[in-house]
Short mmCIF file of C-alpha atoms in Angstrom, two decimals:
data_model
loop_
_atom_site.label_atom_id
_atom_site.label_comp_id
_atom_site.label_asym_id
_atom_site.label_seq_id
_atom_site.Cartn_x
_atom_site.Cartn_y
_atom_site.Cartn_z
CA UNK A 73 78.11 91.01 94.99
CA UNK A 74 81.34 92.80 94.09
CA UNK A 75 80.47 96.48 94.13
CA UNK A 76 83.52 97.78 92.26
CA UNK A 77 84.87 97.18 88.76
CA UNK A 78 88.36 98.37 87.79
CA UNK A 79 88.77 98.55 84.01
CA UNK A 80 92.43 98.32 83.01
CA UNK A 81 95.43 96.69 84.72
CA UNK A 82 98.14 99.29 84.18
CA UNK A 83 99.87 101.02 87.07
CA UNK A 84 96.81 103.19 87.87
CA UNK A 85 94.41 100.24 87.89
CA UNK A 86 96.78 98.15 90.02
CA UNK A 87 97.21 100.89 92.64
CA UNK A 88 93.41 101.12 92.99
CA UNK A 89 93.22 97.32 93.22
CA UNK A 90 95.89 97.11 95.95
CA UNK A 91 94.27 99.92 97.92
CA UNK A 92 90.93 98.08 97.91
CA UNK A 93 92.54 94.70 98.64
CA UNK A 94 94.33 95.88 101.77
CA UNK A 95 91.02 97.31 103.05
CA UNK A 96 89.20 94.00 102.38
CA UNK A 97 86.94 95.59 99.78
CA UNK A 98 85.73 93.13 97.14
CA UNK A 99 86.21 94.10 93.47
CA UNK A 100 86.92 92.82 89.96
CA UNK A 101 89.78 94.04 87.79
CA UNK A 102 89.63 93.32 84.06
CA UNK A 103 92.11 93.76 81.22
CA UNK A 104 91.21 93.46 77.54
CA UNK A 105 94.71 92.24 76.62
CA UNK A 106 95.38 88.53 77.07
CA UNK A 107 98.88 89.14 78.51
CA UNK A 108 100.66 92.13 80.03
CA UNK A 109 102.65 94.34 77.67
CA UNK A 110 106.43 94.12 78.13
CA UNK A 111 107.14 97.51 76.52
CA UNK A 112 109.25 99.91 78.57
CA UNK A 113 106.89 102.95 78.34
CA UNK A 114 106.88 105.25 81.40
CA UNK A 115 110.13 105.17 83.34
CA UNK A 116 110.45 107.78 86.09
CA UNK A 117 108.96 107.21 89.56
CA UNK A 118 108.92 110.42 91.57
CA UNK A 119 109.14 110.92 95.33
CA UNK A 120 105.35 111.11 95.78
CA UNK A 121 104.99 107.71 94.07
CA UNK A 122 107.71 106.19 96.27
CA UNK A 123 105.75 107.33 99.31
CA UNK A 124 102.67 105.68 97.78
CA UNK A 125 104.62 102.44 97.25
CA UNK A 126 105.71 102.57 100.89
CA UNK A 127 102.06 102.60 102.01
CA UNK A 128 101.23 99.71 99.63
CA UNK A 129 104.11 97.59 100.92
CA UNK A 130 106.11 97.35 97.66
CA UNK A 131 108.81 99.99 98.20
CA UNK A 132 111.58 97.44 98.88
CA UNK A 133 111.01 95.68 95.53
CA UNK A 134 110.88 98.99 93.66
CA UNK A 135 114.12 100.16 95.31
CA UNK A 136 115.82 96.86 94.51
CA UNK A 137 114.85 96.75 90.82
CA UNK A 138 115.09 100.47 89.98
CA UNK A 139 117.92 102.99 89.78
CA UNK A 140 117.73 105.86 92.27
CA UNK A 141 118.98 109.36 91.40
CA UNK A 142 118.88 112.82 93.00
CA UNK A 143 120.30 115.14 90.35
CA UNK A 144 118.93 116.74 87.18
CA UNK A 145 121.30 118.89 85.11
CA UNK A 146 120.03 121.28 82.45
CA UNK A 147 122.30 122.46 79.62
CA UNK A 148 121.74 125.26 77.11
CA UNK A 149 123.83 125.01 73.91
CA UNK A 150 126.40 122.89 75.73
CA UNK A 151 126.61 125.12 78.82
CA UNK A 152 125.30 123.88 82.16
CA UNK A 153 122.74 126.42 83.37
CA UNK A 154 121.01 124.62 86.21
CA UNK A 155 121.22 121.81 88.74
CA UNK A 156 118.03 120.49 90.36
CA UNK A 157 119.06 118.64 93.51
CA UNK A 158 116.33 116.47 95.02
CA UNK A 159 118.44 115.71 98.08
CA UNK A 160 117.28 119.15 99.27
CA UNK A 161 113.77 117.75 99.75
CA UNK A 162 112.81 117.43 103.41
CA UNK A 163 111.47 113.94 102.93
CA UNK A 164 112.58 110.34 103.33
CA UNK A 165 112.36 109.72 99.57
CA UNK A 166 114.41 112.70 98.42
CA UNK A 167 115.23 111.06 95.08
CA UNK A 168 113.49 109.43 92.15
CA UNK A 169 113.81 106.03 90.53
CA UNK A 170 113.98 104.95 86.90
CA UNK A 171 112.21 101.65 86.32
CA UNK A 172 110.46 100.46 83.12
CA UNK A 173 106.69 100.57 83.49
CA UNK A 174 106.14 96.86 82.90
CA UNK A 175 108.47 96.02 85.82
CA UNK A 176 106.60 98.45 88.10
CA UNK A 177 103.33 96.82 87.06
CA UNK A 178 104.77 93.34 87.61
CA UNK A 179 105.75 94.30 91.18
CA UNK A 180 102.25 95.65 91.88
CA UNK A 181 100.54 92.62 90.35
CA UNK A 182 102.63 90.17 92.39
CA UNK A 183 101.70 92.09 95.53
CA UNK A 184 98.03 91.84 94.51
CA UNK A 185 98.41 88.06 94.34
CA UNK A 186 99.34 88.02 98.04
CA UNK A 187 95.73 89.09 98.69
CA UNK A 188 94.54 86.17 96.51
CA UNK A 189 93.25 88.63 93.89
CA UNK A 190 93.97 88.11 90.19
CA UNK A 191 93.48 90.18 87.07
CA UNK A 192 90.92 88.84 84.59
CA UNK A 193 92.94 89.02 81.37
CA UNK A 194 91.20 88.86 77.99
CA UNK A 195 88.07 90.54 79.38
CA UNK A 196 86.82 93.59 77.45
CA UNK A 197 84.08 95.95 78.63
CA UNK A 198 81.63 96.38 75.74
CA UNK A 199 78.64 98.26 77.19
CA UNK A 200 77.25 100.01 80.27
CA UNK A 201 73.60 100.31 81.23
CA UNK A 202 72.52 102.54 84.12
CA UNK A 203 70.11 100.83 86.52
CA UNK A 204 69.20 102.91 89.56
CA UNK A 205 72.43 103.91 91.27
CA UNK A 206 74.32 100.96 89.72
CA UNK A 207 75.47 99.80 86.29
CA UNK A 208 74.88 96.61 84.34
CA UNK A 209 78.22 95.97 82.65
CA UNK A 210 78.63 93.73 79.60
CA UNK A 211 82.03 92.04 79.43
CA UNK A 212 83.31 90.02 76.48
CA UNK A 213 85.60 87.02 76.99
CA UNK A 214 86.58 85.01 73.89
CA UNK A 215 83.36 85.98 72.13
CA UNK A 216 81.15 85.17 75.11
CA UNK A 217 79.35 88.04 76.82
CA UNK A 218 78.44 88.14 80.50
CA UNK A 219 76.58 90.83 82.42
CA UNK A 220 77.40 91.93 85.97
CA UNK A 221 76.08 94.66 88.25
CA UNK A 222 78.49 97.14 89.86
CA UNK A 223 77.96 100.22 92.03
CA UNK A 224 81.29 101.89 91.17
CA UNK A 225 83.48 101.78 88.08
CA UNK A 226 87.08 103.01 87.93
CA UNK A 227 88.14 103.61 84.34
CA UNK A 228 91.89 102.99 84.24
CA UNK A 229 91.88 101.81 80.63
CA UNK A 230 94.25 104.32 79.09
CA UNK A 231 94.09 107.05 76.46
CA UNK A 232 91.88 104.88 74.21
CA UNK A 233 89.47 104.21 77.07
CA UNK A 234 86.47 102.09 76.13
CA UNK A 235 84.57 103.58 79.08
CA UNK A 236 85.12 107.11 77.71
CA UNK A 237 84.03 105.98 74.27
CA UNK A 238 80.84 104.34 75.51
CA UNK A 239 79.91 107.39 77.61
CA UNK A 240 80.93 109.83 74.83
CA UNK A 241 83.23 111.70 77.22
CA UNK A 242 85.44 114.19 75.39
CA UNK A 243 88.88 115.48 76.36
CA UNK A 244 90.15 119.03 76.11
CA UNK A 245 93.39 118.76 74.11
CA UNK A 246 96.39 120.94 73.32
CA UNK A 247 98.94 120.13 70.59
CA UNK A 248 102.43 121.64 71.06
CA UNK A 249 103.05 121.26 67.33
CA UNK A 250 106.00 118.87 67.55
CA UNK A 251 106.68 115.14 67.67
CA UNK A 252 109.08 113.45 70.06
CA UNK A 253 110.82 110.10 70.13
CA UNK A 254 111.46 107.91 73.17
CA UNK A 255 114.01 105.09 72.99
CA UNK A 256 115.94 102.72 75.24
CA UNK A 257 119.47 102.50 73.89
CA UNK A 258 122.72 100.76 74.71
CA UNK A 259 125.80 103.00 74.52
CA UNK A 260 129.32 102.01 73.53
CA UNK A 261 130.71 105.14 75.21
CA UNK A 262 130.41 105.89 78.91
CA UNK A 263 127.94 108.43 80.34
CA UNK A 264 127.57 109.51 83.94
CA UNK A 265 125.02 106.94 85.12
CA UNK A 266 123.84 108.67 88.29
CA UNK A 267 122.21 111.82 86.89
CA UNK A 268 119.55 112.94 84.42
CA UNK A 269 120.57 115.40 81.71
CA UNK A 270 118.38 117.84 79.76
CA UNK A 271 120.18 119.26 76.69
CA UNK A 272 118.51 122.23 74.97
CA UNK A 273 120.27 123.20 71.74
CA UNK A 274 119.43 125.94 69.24
CA UNK A 275 121.35 124.23 66.44
CA UNK A 276 118.93 121.32 66.21
CA UNK A 277 116.69 123.22 67.20
CA UNK A 278 115.23 121.13 70.00
CA UNK A 279 116.33 119.09 73.00
CA UNK A 280 117.30 115.68 74.28
CA UNK A 281 116.82 114.07 77.71
CA UNK A 282 119.10 111.29 78.95
CA UNK A 283 117.86 109.07 81.80
CA UNK A 284 120.09 106.24 83.08
CA UNK A 285 118.55 102.91 84.10
CA UNK A 286 119.80 100.17 86.39
CA UNK A 287 120.26 97.89 83.38
CA UNK A 288 122.83 98.42 80.61
CA UNK A 289 120.29 100.53 78.74
CA UNK A 290 119.67 104.29 78.87
CA UNK A 291 116.39 106.06 78.13
CA UNK A 292 116.58 109.01 75.71
CA UNK A 293 113.88 111.50 74.68
CA UNK A 294 114.41 113.49 71.48
CA UNK A 295 112.43 116.44 70.15
CA UNK A 296 113.20 118.75 67.23
CA UNK A 297 111.33 121.76 65.88
CA UNK A 298 112.08 120.24 62.50
CA UNK A 299 109.97 117.23 61.55
CA UNK A 300 111.32 113.97 62.91
CA UNK A 301 111.75 111.29 60.21
CA UNK A 302 109.13 108.56 59.94
CA UNK A 303 111.77 105.89 60.42
CA UNK A 304 113.89 106.85 63.42
CA UNK A 305 116.87 104.51 63.37
CA UNK A 306 120.12 104.07 65.31
CA UNK A 307 122.25 106.42 63.15
CA UNK A 308 119.65 109.20 63.45
CA UNK A 309 119.45 108.93 67.27
CA UNK A 310 123.26 108.85 67.52
CA UNK A 311 123.60 111.95 65.31
CA UNK A 312 120.85 113.78 67.24
CA UNK A 313 122.46 113.05 70.61
CA UNK A 314 125.91 114.10 69.42
CA UNK A 315 124.56 117.44 68.20
CA UNK A 316 122.35 118.16 71.22
CA UNK A 317 124.97 117.19 73.82
CA UNK A 318 128.02 118.48 71.95
CA UNK A 319 129.71 115.09 72.48
CA UNK A 320 131.02 114.09 69.05
CA UNK A 321 132.38 110.79 70.43
CA UNK A 322 129.05 109.53 71.74
CA UNK A 323 128.43 106.13 70.11
CA UNK A 324 125.37 103.87 70.25
CA UNK A 325 125.40 100.09 70.13
CA UNK A 326 121.73 99.14 69.75
CA UNK A 327 118.07 100.05 70.47
CA UNK A 328 115.89 97.74 72.57
CA UNK A 329 112.63 99.75 72.35
CA UNK A 330 111.36 102.98 70.85
CA UNK A 331 108.17 104.94 70.28
CA UNK A 332 107.24 108.33 68.86
CA UNK A 333 104.14 110.49 69.14
CA UNK A 334 102.91 114.08 69.16
CA UNK A 335 103.81 116.46 71.94
CA UNK A 336 100.40 117.14 73.47
CA UNK A 337 98.36 117.14 76.64
CA UNK A 338 94.69 116.53 77.42
CA UNK A 339 92.22 116.32 80.28
CA UNK A 340 88.72 114.85 80.50
CA UNK A 341 86.00 117.45 80.14
CA UNK A 342 84.09 115.40 82.71
CA UNK A 343 86.21 113.08 84.87
CA UNK A 344 83.29 111.34 86.54
CA UNK A 345 79.79 110.26 85.61
CA UNK A 346 77.43 108.94 88.30
CA UNK A 347 79.93 106.78 90.21
CA UNK A 348 82.21 106.21 87.19
CA UNK A 349 85.67 107.69 87.82
CA UNK A 350 88.51 108.18 85.34
CA UNK A 351 92.14 107.78 86.42
CA UNK A 352 95.51 107.80 84.69
CA UNK A 353 95.69 108.27 80.92
CA UNK A 354 91.93 107.84 80.66
CA UNK A 355 91.67 111.05 82.73
CA UNK A 356 94.70 113.09 81.60
CA UNK A 357 97.77 113.00 79.39
CA UNK A 358 100.79 115.23 80.04
CA UNK A 359 103.84 116.15 78.03
CA UNK A 360 106.78 113.91 79.01
CA UNK A 361 108.65 116.84 80.58
CA UNK A 362 108.89 116.12 84.32
CA UNK A 363 107.63 112.53 84.01
CA UNK A 364 104.27 113.34 85.61
CA UNK A 365 101.98 111.02 83.58
CA UNK A 366 102.02 107.62 85.30
CA UNK A 367 102.93 109.19 88.64
CA UNK A 368 99.83 111.42 88.61
CA UNK A 369 97.66 108.50 87.50
CA UNK A 370 98.69 106.41 90.50
CA UNK A 371 97.87 109.34 92.81
CA UNK A 372 94.41 109.56 91.16
CA UNK A 373 93.81 105.92 91.99
CA UNK A 374 95.01 106.14 95.58
CA UNK A 375 92.70 109.11 96.20
CA UNK A 376 89.50 107.67 94.74
CA UNK A 377 90.03 104.15 96.12
CA UNK A 378 90.19 105.08 99.82
CA UNK A 379 87.23 107.44 99.35
CA UNK A 380 85.06 104.70 97.79
CA UNK A 381 86.25 102.22 100.44
CA UNK A 382 85.20 104.50 103.30
CA UNK A 383 81.76 104.97 101.72
CA UNK A 384 81.26 101.22 101.18
CA UNK A 385 82.40 100.54 104.75
CA UNK A 386 79.59 102.83 105.92
CA UNK A 387 81.85 105.24 107.80
CA UNK A 388 81.78 108.06 105.24
CA UNK A 389 79.06 110.04 103.53
CA UNK A 390 78.87 110.35 99.77
CA UNK A 391 79.85 114.00 100.18
CA UNK A 392 83.41 112.63 100.57
CA UNK A 393 83.42 112.16 96.80
CA UNK A 394 83.85 115.92 96.47
CA UNK A 395 87.47 115.39 97.52
CA UNK A 396 87.92 113.69 94.15
CA UNK A 397 85.45 115.60 92.01
CA UNK A 398 86.61 119.02 93.18
CA UNK A 399 90.05 118.88 94.76
CA UNK A 400 91.58 116.26 92.46
CA UNK A 401 90.42 118.09 89.35
CA UNK A 402 92.09 121.26 90.61
CA UNK A 403 95.30 119.38 91.37
CA UNK A 404 95.41 117.83 87.90
CA UNK A 405 94.82 121.23 86.29
CA UNK A 406 97.70 122.64 88.37
CA UNK A 407 100.00 119.83 87.23
CA UNK A 408 98.87 120.34 83.63
CA UNK A 409 99.70 124.04 83.90
CA UNK A 410 103.15 123.29 85.37
CA UNK A 411 104.06 120.79 82.65
CA UNK A 412 102.73 123.20 80.00
CA UNK A 413 105.00 125.97 81.30
CA UNK A 414 108.10 123.79 81.58
CA UNK A 415 107.51 122.13 78.21
CA UNK A 416 107.26 125.49 76.48
CA UNK A 417 110.34 126.71 78.34
CA UNK A 418 112.37 123.76 77.05
CA UNK A 419 110.89 124.10 73.56
CA UNK A 420 111.61 127.86 73.80
CA UNK A 421 108.18 128.41 72.32
CA UNK A 422 105.89 131.46 72.22
CA UNK A 423 106.03 133.57 75.39
CA UNK A 424 108.61 131.17 76.79
CA UNK A 425 111.49 132.01 74.42
CA UNK A 426 113.95 132.49 77.29
CA UNK A 427 114.98 129.92 79.89
CA UNK A 428 115.71 132.19 82.85
CA UNK A 429 113.55 129.92 85.01
CA UNK A 430 116.43 127.40 84.99
CA UNK A 431 119.37 129.81 84.92
CA UNK A 432 121.09 130.29 88.28
CA UNK A 433 122.67 133.50 86.97
CA UNK A 434 119.33 135.18 87.56
CA UNK A 435 117.75 136.03 90.89
CA UNK A 436 115.84 132.76 91.20
CA UNK A 437 118.15 130.60 93.27
CA UNK A 438 115.39 129.85 95.78
CA UNK A 439 113.21 128.69 92.88
CA UNK A 440 116.01 126.39 91.67
CA UNK A 441 116.82 125.03 95.13
CA UNK A 442 113.29 124.67 96.53
CA UNK A 443 110.44 124.98 94.03
CA UNK A 444 111.82 122.92 91.13
CA UNK A 445 112.73 119.91 93.33
CA UNK A 446 109.14 119.99 94.68
CA UNK A 447 107.65 120.19 91.18
CA UNK A 448 109.78 117.39 89.75
CA UNK A 449 109.03 115.20 92.79
CA UNK A 450 105.24 115.31 92.56
CA UNK A 451 104.91 117.43 95.69
CA UNK A 452 103.48 120.54 94.03
CA UNK A 453 99.81 119.51 94.35
CA UNK A 454 97.63 120.42 97.33
CA UNK A 455 94.09 120.18 98.64
CA UNK A 456 92.32 123.36 97.51
CA UNK A 457 90.83 123.80 100.99
CA UNK A 458 93.99 122.95 102.93
CA UNK A 459 95.23 126.04 104.77
CA UNK A 460 98.27 126.17 107.03
CA UNK A 461 98.30 128.13 110.27
CA UNK A 462 100.23 130.93 108.55
CA UNK A 463 97.61 131.18 105.80
CA UNK A 464 99.60 129.46 103.04
CA UNK A 465 98.69 126.38 101.06
CA UNK A 466 100.40 123.22 102.30
CA UNK A 467 101.05 119.97 100.57
CA UNK A 468 102.15 116.36 100.99
CA UNK A 469 102.82 115.11 104.51
CA UNK A 470 106.42 114.44 105.50
CA UNK A 471 107.91 111.24 106.85
CA UNK A 472 107.74 111.33 110.66
CA UNK A 473 108.91 108.50 112.91
CA UNK A 474 106.98 107.50 116.04
CA UNK A 475 107.47 104.63 118.47
CA UNK A 476 108.16 101.63 116.20
CA UNK A 477 106.26 103.16 113.26
CA UNK A 478 106.03 106.22 110.98
CA UNK A 479 103.49 108.34 109.11
CA UNK A 480 103.93 106.49 105.80
CA UNK A 481 103.33 103.07 107.38
CA UNK A 482 100.34 104.32 109.41
CA UNK A 483 98.78 105.70 106.24
CA UNK A 484 98.68 102.14 104.89
CA UNK A 485 95.71 101.69 107.25
CA UNK A 486 93.79 104.12 105.00
CA UNK A 487 92.71 106.37 107.86
CA UNK A 488 93.23 110.03 108.69
CA UNK A 489 96.12 110.83 111.04
CA UNK A 490 95.66 113.55 113.66
CA UNK A 491 99.10 114.52 114.98
CA UNK A 492 99.54 116.52 118.19
CA UNK A 493 102.43 117.24 120.53
CA UNK A 494 102.64 114.82 123.49
CA UNK A 495 102.14 117.71 125.87
CA UNK A 496 98.83 118.59 124.21
CA UNK A 497 95.51 117.19 125.36
CA UNK A 498 94.23 114.59 122.90
CA UNK A 499 90.75 115.49 121.62
CA UNK A 500 87.67 113.36 122.01
CA UNK A 501 86.92 112.03 118.53
CA UNK A 502 84.08 109.65 117.75
CA UNK A 503 85.06 109.16 114.11
CA UNK A 504 86.49 105.69 113.53
CA UNK A 505 88.34 106.85 110.42
CA UNK A 506 90.95 108.74 112.48
CA UNK A 507 94.15 107.64 114.24
CA UNK A 508 95.35 110.08 116.93
CA UNK A 509 99.13 110.35 117.28
CA UNK A 510 100.88 112.11 120.18
CA UNK A 511 104.32 113.14 118.98
CA UNK A 512 107.25 114.70 120.85
CA UNK A 513 108.87 116.47 117.89
CA UNK A 514 108.08 118.37 114.67
CA UNK A 515 104.66 119.48 115.98
CA UNK A 516 104.56 122.39 118.42
CA UNK A 517 102.50 122.26 121.62
CA UNK A 518 100.11 124.88 120.26
CA UNK A 519 99.33 123.26 116.89
CA UNK A 520 98.00 120.11 115.23
CA UNK A 521 98.12 118.49 111.78
CA UNK A 522 95.39 116.40 110.11
CA UNK A 523 96.64 114.15 107.28
CA UNK A 524 94.35 112.40 104.77
CA UNK A 525 94.74 108.68 103.91
CA UNK A 526 96.55 109.62 100.69
CA UNK A 527 99.14 111.58 102.71
CA UNK A 528 97.91 115.11 102.02
CA UNK A 529 97.84 117.69 104.81
CA UNK A 530 94.20 118.73 105.15
CA UNK A 531 94.43 120.95 108.25
CA UNK A 532 97.41 122.55 109.97
CA UNK A 533 96.11 124.89 112.65
CA UNK A 534 96.63 126.32 116.11
CA UNK A 535 95.42 124.02 118.88
CA UNK A 536 92.64 126.38 119.94
CA UNK A 537 91.10 125.76 116.49
CA UNK A 538 90.92 122.01 117.08
CA UNK A 539 87.16 122.15 116.58
CA UNK A 540 87.90 122.41 112.84
CA UNK A 541 88.83 118.73 112.86
CA UNK A 542 85.36 117.71 114.03
CA UNK A 543 83.77 120.23 111.66
CA UNK A 544 85.74 118.80 108.75
CA UNK A 545 85.01 115.17 109.63
CA UNK A 546 81.32 115.88 110.33
CA UNK A 547 81.04 117.10 106.75
CA UNK A 548 82.25 113.79 105.33
CA UNK A 549 81.86 111.13 108.06
CA UNK A 550 79.22 109.62 110.28
CA UNK A 551 79.80 110.03 114.01
#
């Protein structure tokens, strides 16, 4: 019996599927659509997602098909006020990539095929019935209904999630009060194709974002405090961009795709229900500022998939699920708060009328050089219980090279990494979910680092506190 059902085959569902596949965990993945959507949709892949793709073995394809960039420039009424430089990140992937969502999904699906696993297209979940600790799931295919039993369900079926609807799960929502338009355009005039530009302009009043792609098209995001027209056409986008950027010569050739919706965010009031877990847009929706939506959804999936896999493999206790139910919820709330703040700053709304947070004329250069690159790279989240040896919260693990391997590649084995200096005495660990690494650099002789399978630093302590590793693992794992 396949114990896991993944509902939805977008990027979040595919990351969960690949994580299970590489751990030899049997599952089904269904998609109500008969074919994959070819709409551009989400575009930006941040540094945390590139690290995830490294562990899943698809980073080379993503790098080849996407456009990599390190710089974000922010302008206020035509004046450059800030430069966010991701090359300052102390990480291998100190950049981000623009790649249309359907191409990202195509790369992930082709990788899934290498495990001889295929998406069941045209399969719609229609009902759930609790039976003991499992669920009897009704699935419709061309008018024919079948019933299958599953122990775990991952709801990756988007903002209009059928799983949420069936379970009557509500979302807490916030409406910013404005609409925005997203479009992929072809320009007649040249733009600098290696940087992202945010243009905030009081004349509109509103802003535009310009994101180059590897193809001949450029992604633009438009938002005005005035109502956007119902029919947003080429002349309107051209006029909007000219006014927001101050470039009166900017000329558009055509539009290949566009969409418009309300500026809002939401989060599930209850992101799990007796072994049913929500990920991606079924769990949360962010404002487009910072491009955190799809990136956060893929991190959701990576987290819950290795946790479920360890439980099914019999090496972990069900208490491990608290790492998703507690820590992940806190992380998502933190990301929601960050995007809320930055969205209101760009909209110059309410208590965020001024944009000093981006202005290097103020005493926040460290914030510009260090904090903002972390935020816009997906490295601002952390385990709520993770404490460094100096008492501060610590975050994503860095790329470290060992003999013929590295931390990112080792994490593809979906085990914890315990890293010590070579001159330290390796501890006696009976937990099979841990790989012990003796390293000559980066880690001092008197300290150790414990990294989770989704590349988060769980413990960073002095060596004499090494017993915390066993204490931590005893809480979640069988000896």
